[in-house]
PDB file of C-alpha atoms in Angstrom:
ATOM      1  CA  MET N  73    -143.069 118.101  11.169  1.00 46.00           C
ATOM      2  CA  GLY N  74    -146.455 119.546  10.249  1.00 51.00           C
ATOM      3  CA  ASN N  75    -148.845 119.279   7.346  1.00 48.00           C
ATOM      4  CA  ASP N  76    -150.378 121.962   5.157  1.00 49.00           C
ATOM      5  CA  ARG N  77    -154.103 122.159   4.478  1.00 51.00           C
ATOM      6  CA  ARG N  78    -153.790 119.620   1.637  1.00 49.00           C
ATOM      7  CA  GLY N  79    -152.172 117.085   3.948  1.00 50.00           C
ATOM      8  CA  ARG N  80    -148.685 117.430   2.453  1.00 44.00           C
ATOM      9  CA  SER N  81    -145.768 117.521   4.850  1.00 43.00           C
ATOM     10  CA  THR N  82    -144.085 120.865   5.400  1.00 41.00           C
ATOM     11  CA  VAL N  83    -140.875 119.345   4.045  1.00 41.00           C
ATOM     12  CA  THR N  84    -142.633 118.569   0.757  1.00 40.00           C
ATOM     13  CA  VAL N  85    -144.136 122.053   0.598  1.00 38.00           C
ATOM     14  CA  GLN N  86    -140.742 123.641   1.308  1.00 44.00           C
ATOM     15  CA  ALA N  87    -139.051 121.478  -1.343  1.00 41.00           C
ATOM     16  CA  GLU N  88    -141.698 122.436  -3.895  1.00 45.00           C
ATOM     17  CA  ALA N  89    -141.266 126.104  -3.005  1.00 44.00           C
ATOM     18  CA  GLY N  90    -137.494 125.796  -3.356  1.00 47.00           C
ATOM     19  CA  ALA N  91    -137.853 124.172  -6.779  1.00 45.00           C
ATOM     20  CA  ARG N  92    -140.288 126.890  -7.801  1.00 46.00           C
ATOM     21  CA  ASP N  93    -137.939 129.605  -6.554  1.00 50.00           C
ATOM     22  CA  GLY N  94    -135.057 128.160  -8.562  1.00 52.00           C
ATOM     23  CA  ARG N  95    -137.253 127.862 -11.648  1.00 48.00           C
ATOM     24  CA  ASP N  96    -138.540 131.411 -11.161  1.00 51.00           C
ATOM     25  CA  ALA N  97    -134.990 132.732 -10.776  1.00 50.00           C
ATOM     26  CA  ARG N  98    -133.822 131.046 -13.997  1.00 48.00           C
ATOM     27  CA  ALA N  99    -136.894 132.242 -15.866  1.00 48.00           C
ATOM     28  CA  GLY N 100    -136.392 135.754 -14.488  1.00 50.00           C
ATOM     29  CA  GLU N 101    -132.789 135.833 -15.678  1.00 48.00           C
ATOM     30  CA  ALA N 102    -133.888 134.815 -19.137  1.00 45.00           C
ATOM     31  CA  ARG N 103    -136.696 137.396 -19.158  1.00 44.00           C
ATOM     32  CA  GLU N 104    -134.277 140.151 -18.173  1.00 46.00           C
ATOM     33  CA  ALA N 105    -132.048 139.304 -21.118  1.00 42.00           C
ATOM     34  CA  ARG N 106    -134.896 139.857 -23.560  1.00 41.00           C
ATOM     35  CA  ALA N 107    -135.087 143.350 -25.017  1.00 37.00           C
ATOM     36  CA  PRO N 108    -138.552 144.895 -24.549  1.00 38.00           C
ATOM     37  CA  GLY N 109    -140.550 145.585 -27.670  1.00 38.00           C
ATOM     38  CA  ARG N 110    -138.774 143.097 -29.925  1.00 38.00           C
ATOM     39  CA  PRO N 111    -140.537 139.946 -31.070  1.00 41.00           C
ATOM     40  CA  ALA N 112    -139.113 136.709 -29.747  1.00 43.00           C
ATOM     41  CA  GLU N 113    -139.165 135.079 -33.184  1.00 42.00           C
ATOM     42  CA  HIS N 114    -136.240 137.163 -34.481  1.00 39.00           C
ATOM     43  CA  GLY N 115    -132.788 138.216 -33.338  1.00 41.00           C
ATOM     44  CA  PRO N 116    -131.054 137.255 -30.101  1.00 44.00           C
ATOM     45  CA  GLU N 117    -134.386 136.684 -28.379  1.00 45.00           C
ATOM     46  CA  ALA N 118    -134.967 133.638 -30.571  1.00 46.00           C
ATOM     47  CA  GLY N 119    -131.777 132.052 -29.239  1.00 44.00           C
ATOM     48  CA  GLU N 120    -129.339 133.223 -31.878  1.00 46.00           C
ATOM     49  CA  ALA N 121    -125.794 134.029 -30.838  1.00 46.00           C
ATOM     50  CA  ARG N 122    -125.469 137.492 -29.353  1.00 50.00           C
ATOM     51  CA  ALA N 123    -123.002 140.098 -30.536  1.00 51.00           C
ATOM     52  CA  SER N 124    -121.032 139.680 -27.312  1.00 59.00           C
ATOM     53  CA  GLY N 125    -120.755 135.937 -27.949  1.00 69.00           C
ATOM     54  CA  THR N 126    -122.644 135.026 -24.787  1.00 78.00           C
ATOM     55  CA  PRO N 127    -125.384 132.458 -25.153  1.00 83.00           C
ATOM     56  CA  ASP N 128    -129.029 133.419 -24.746  1.00 91.00           C
ATOM     57  CA  PRO N 129    -129.930 132.654 -21.107  1.00 94.00           C
ATOM     58  CA  ARG N 130    -133.310 131.337 -22.258  1.00 95.00           C
ATOM     59  CA  VAL N 131    -131.549 128.654 -24.304  1.00 95.00           C
ATOM     60  CA  THR N 132    -129.423 127.752 -21.293  1.00 95.00           C
ATOM     61  CA  ALA N 133    -132.554 127.615 -19.116  1.00 96.00           C
ATOM     62  CA  LEU N 134    -134.291 125.431 -21.725  1.00 97.00           C
ATOM     63  CA  ALA N 135    -131.420 122.941 -21.755  1.00 96.00           C
ATOM     64  CA  ALA N 136    -131.420 122.789 -17.946  1.00 97.00           C
ATOM     65  CA  ALA N 137    -135.208 122.384 -17.731  1.00 97.00           C
ATOM     66  CA  VAL N 138    -135.220 119.609 -20.337  1.00 97.00           C
ATOM     67  CA  ALA N 139    -132.379 117.809 -18.537  1.00 97.00           C
ATOM     68  CA  ARG N 140    -134.276 118.037 -15.248  1.00 97.00           C
ATOM     69  CA  LEU N 141    -137.476 116.672 -16.792  1.00 95.00           C
ATOM     70  CA  ARG N 142    -135.573 113.833 -18.451  1.00 94.00           C
ATOM     71  CA  GLY N 143    -133.993 112.950 -15.117  1.00 93.00           C
ATOM     72  CA  ASP N 144    -137.300 113.101 -13.262  1.00 92.00           C
ATOM     73  CA  LEU N 145    -138.976 110.974 -15.912  1.00 90.00           C
ATOM     74  CA  ALA N 146    -136.155 108.412 -15.874  1.00 89.00           C
ATOM     75  CA  ALA N 147    -136.339 108.180 -12.077  1.00 89.00           C
ATOM     76  CA  HIS N 148    -140.103 107.662 -12.064  1.00 85.00           C
ATOM     77  CA  PRO N 149    -140.913 103.971 -11.524  1.00 81.00           C
ATOM     78  CA  ALA N 150    -144.076 103.925 -13.639  1.00 76.00           C
ATOM     79  CA  HIS N 151    -143.832 104.036 -17.396  1.00 75.00           C
ATOM     80  CA  PRO N 152    -146.697 106.021 -18.935  1.00 71.00           C
ATOM     81  CA  SER N 153    -147.961 104.463 -22.168  1.00 75.00           C
ATOM     82  CA  ASP N 154    -147.017 107.609 -24.088  1.00 78.00           C
ATOM     83  CA  ARG N 155    -143.496 107.752 -22.674  1.00 85.00           C
ATOM     84  CA  ALA N 156    -141.790 107.115 -26.035  1.00 88.00           C
ATOM     85  CA  PRO N 157    -143.337 110.185 -27.726  1.00 91.00           C
ATOM     86  CA  ALA N 158    -142.444 112.249 -24.655  1.00 91.00           C
ATOM     87  CA  GLU N 159    -138.838 111.061 -24.842  1.00 92.00           C
ATOM     88  CA  GLU N 160    -138.713 111.916 -28.554  1.00 94.00           C
ATOM     89  CA  ALA N 161    -140.111 115.407 -27.885  1.00 95.00           C
ATOM     90  CA  LEU N 162    -137.565 115.926 -25.095  1.00 95.00           C
ATOM     91  CA  THR N 163    -134.802 114.863 -27.494  1.00 96.00           C
ATOM     92  CA  GLU N 164    -136.090 117.433 -29.985  1.00 96.00           C
ATOM     93  CA  LEU N 165    -136.164 120.145 -27.304  1.00 96.00           C
ATOM     94  CA  ALA N 166    -132.616 119.277 -26.210  1.00 96.00           C
ATOM     95  CA  ALA N 167    -131.412 119.390 -29.818  1.00 95.00           C
ATOM     96  CA  MET N 168    -132.996 122.819 -30.341  1.00 94.00           C
ATOM     97  CA  ALA N 169    -131.335 124.079 -27.159  1.00 94.00           C
ATOM     98  CA  ALA N 170    -127.981 122.648 -28.248  1.00 94.00           C
ATOM     99  CA  ALA N 171    -128.317 124.322 -31.645  1.00 92.00           C
ATOM    100  CA  GLY N 172    -128.911 127.619 -29.859  1.00 89.00           C
ATOM    101  CA  ALA N 173    -131.726 128.935 -32.052  1.00 82.00           C
ATOM    102  CA  PRO N 174    -134.988 127.161 -31.244  1.00 90.00           C
ATOM    103  CA  ASP N 175    -137.999 127.543 -33.500  1.00 92.00           C
ATOM    104  CA  VAL N 176    -140.901 128.854 -31.408  1.00 94.00           C
ATOM    105  CA  ALA N 177    -143.554 126.767 -33.171  1.00 94.00           C
ATOM    106  CA  ARG N 178    -141.487 123.575 -32.736  1.00 95.00           C
ATOM    107  CA  LEU N 179    -140.922 124.407 -29.062  1.00 96.00           C
ATOM    108  CA  HIS N 180    -144.653 124.666 -28.454  1.00 95.00           C
ATOM    109  CA  ARG N 181    -145.448 121.488 -30.412  1.00 95.00           C
ATOM    110  CA  ALA N 182    -142.863 119.517 -28.453  1.00 95.00           C
ATOM    111  CA  LEU N 183    -144.250 120.908 -25.198  1.00 95.00           C
ATOM    112  CA  LEU N 184    -147.761 119.763 -26.156  1.00 93.00           C
ATOM    113  CA  VAL N 185    -146.485 116.241 -26.823  1.00 94.00           C
ATOM    114  CA  VAL N 186    -144.642 116.120 -23.494  1.00 93.00           C
ATOM    115  CA  ALA N 187    -147.537 117.572 -21.515  1.00 91.00           C
ATOM    116  CA  GLY N 188    -150.016 115.233 -23.178  1.00 90.00           C
ATOM    117  CA  ALA N 189    -147.846 112.206 -22.537  1.00 89.00           C
ATOM    118  CA  VAL N 190    -146.708 112.774 -18.960  1.00 87.00           C
ATOM    119  CA  GLY N 191    -148.785 115.712 -17.750  1.00 75.00           C
ATOM    120  CA  SER N 192    -150.864 113.521 -15.465  1.00 79.00           C
ATOM    121  CA  VAL N 193    -147.807 112.089 -13.692  1.00 85.00           C
ATOM    122  CA  SER N 194    -147.722 114.307 -10.621  1.00 87.00           C
ATOM    123  CA  ALA N 195    -144.125 113.373  -9.765  1.00 88.00           C
ATOM    124  CA  VAL N 196    -142.835 115.105 -12.908  1.00 91.00           C
ATOM    125  CA  ALA N 197    -145.365 117.964 -12.933  1.00 92.00           C
ATOM    126  CA  PRO N 198    -142.926 120.559 -11.491  1.00 94.00           C
ATOM    127  CA  ALA N 199    -140.356 119.707 -14.169  1.00 95.00           C
ATOM    128  CA  VAL N 200    -143.003 119.901 -16.930  1.00 94.00           C
ATOM    129  CA  ALA N 201    -144.070 123.298 -15.549  1.00 95.00           C
ATOM    130  CA  GLU N 202    -140.453 124.475 -15.613  1.00 97.00           C
ATOM    131  CA  VAL N 203    -140.094 123.477 -19.285  1.00 96.00           C
ATOM    132  CA  ARG N 204    -143.378 125.248 -20.053  1.00 95.00           C
ATOM    133  CA  ASP N 205    -142.270 128.405 -18.230  1.00 96.00           C
ATOM    134  CA  VAL N 206    -138.998 128.544 -20.141  1.00 96.00           C
ATOM    135  CA  ILE N 207    -140.682 127.920 -23.504  1.00 95.00           C
ATOM    136  CA  GLU N 208    -143.096 130.775 -22.787  1.00 95.00           C
ATOM    137  CA  LEU N 209    -140.072 133.081 -22.571  1.00 94.00           C
ATOM    138  CA  PHE N 210    -139.517 132.543 -26.301  1.00 93.00           C
ATOM    139  CA  GLY N 211    -142.949 133.966 -27.093  1.00 90.00           C
ATOM    140  CA  SER N 212    -146.265 132.524 -28.114  1.00 85.00           C
ATOM    141  CA  ALA N 213    -146.627 130.050 -30.924  1.00 76.00           C
ATOM    142  CA  PRO N 214    -147.456 131.647 -34.255  1.00 75.00           C
ATOM    143  CA  ARG N 215    -151.087 131.332 -35.338  1.00 76.00           C
ATOM    144  CA  ARG N 216    -151.835 129.147 -38.319  1.00 68.00           C
TER     145      ARG N 216
END
């Protein structure tokens, strides 16, 4: 077993790459489902039910990413002081995914709360990045 230039074991590097590949594949599937040229705030791109009755893959990816982050956070032995707000924001994200039509501004606000609360916990950083990547598929937050 070798180490990379940062001193991480090759097993760790391979596991991180595998997690990234899975996240990239899910994000890619959701991106492909989005029609080019249409804003993400309206129509099926915003998570509304599609004419064919199939769910928006971005909503499915959001639910999976939130579940993964919740699991990673629950398994982490340390309890960040801002864990309660992060849990509340994750509950809000899960509810938006379950409803099927997330509000882009609310998605971004919840992400900011989560990232601010647990962003420095390196053990959950890949899961936070996955949630961020999926939220970005819905479009940028509207300007105030």
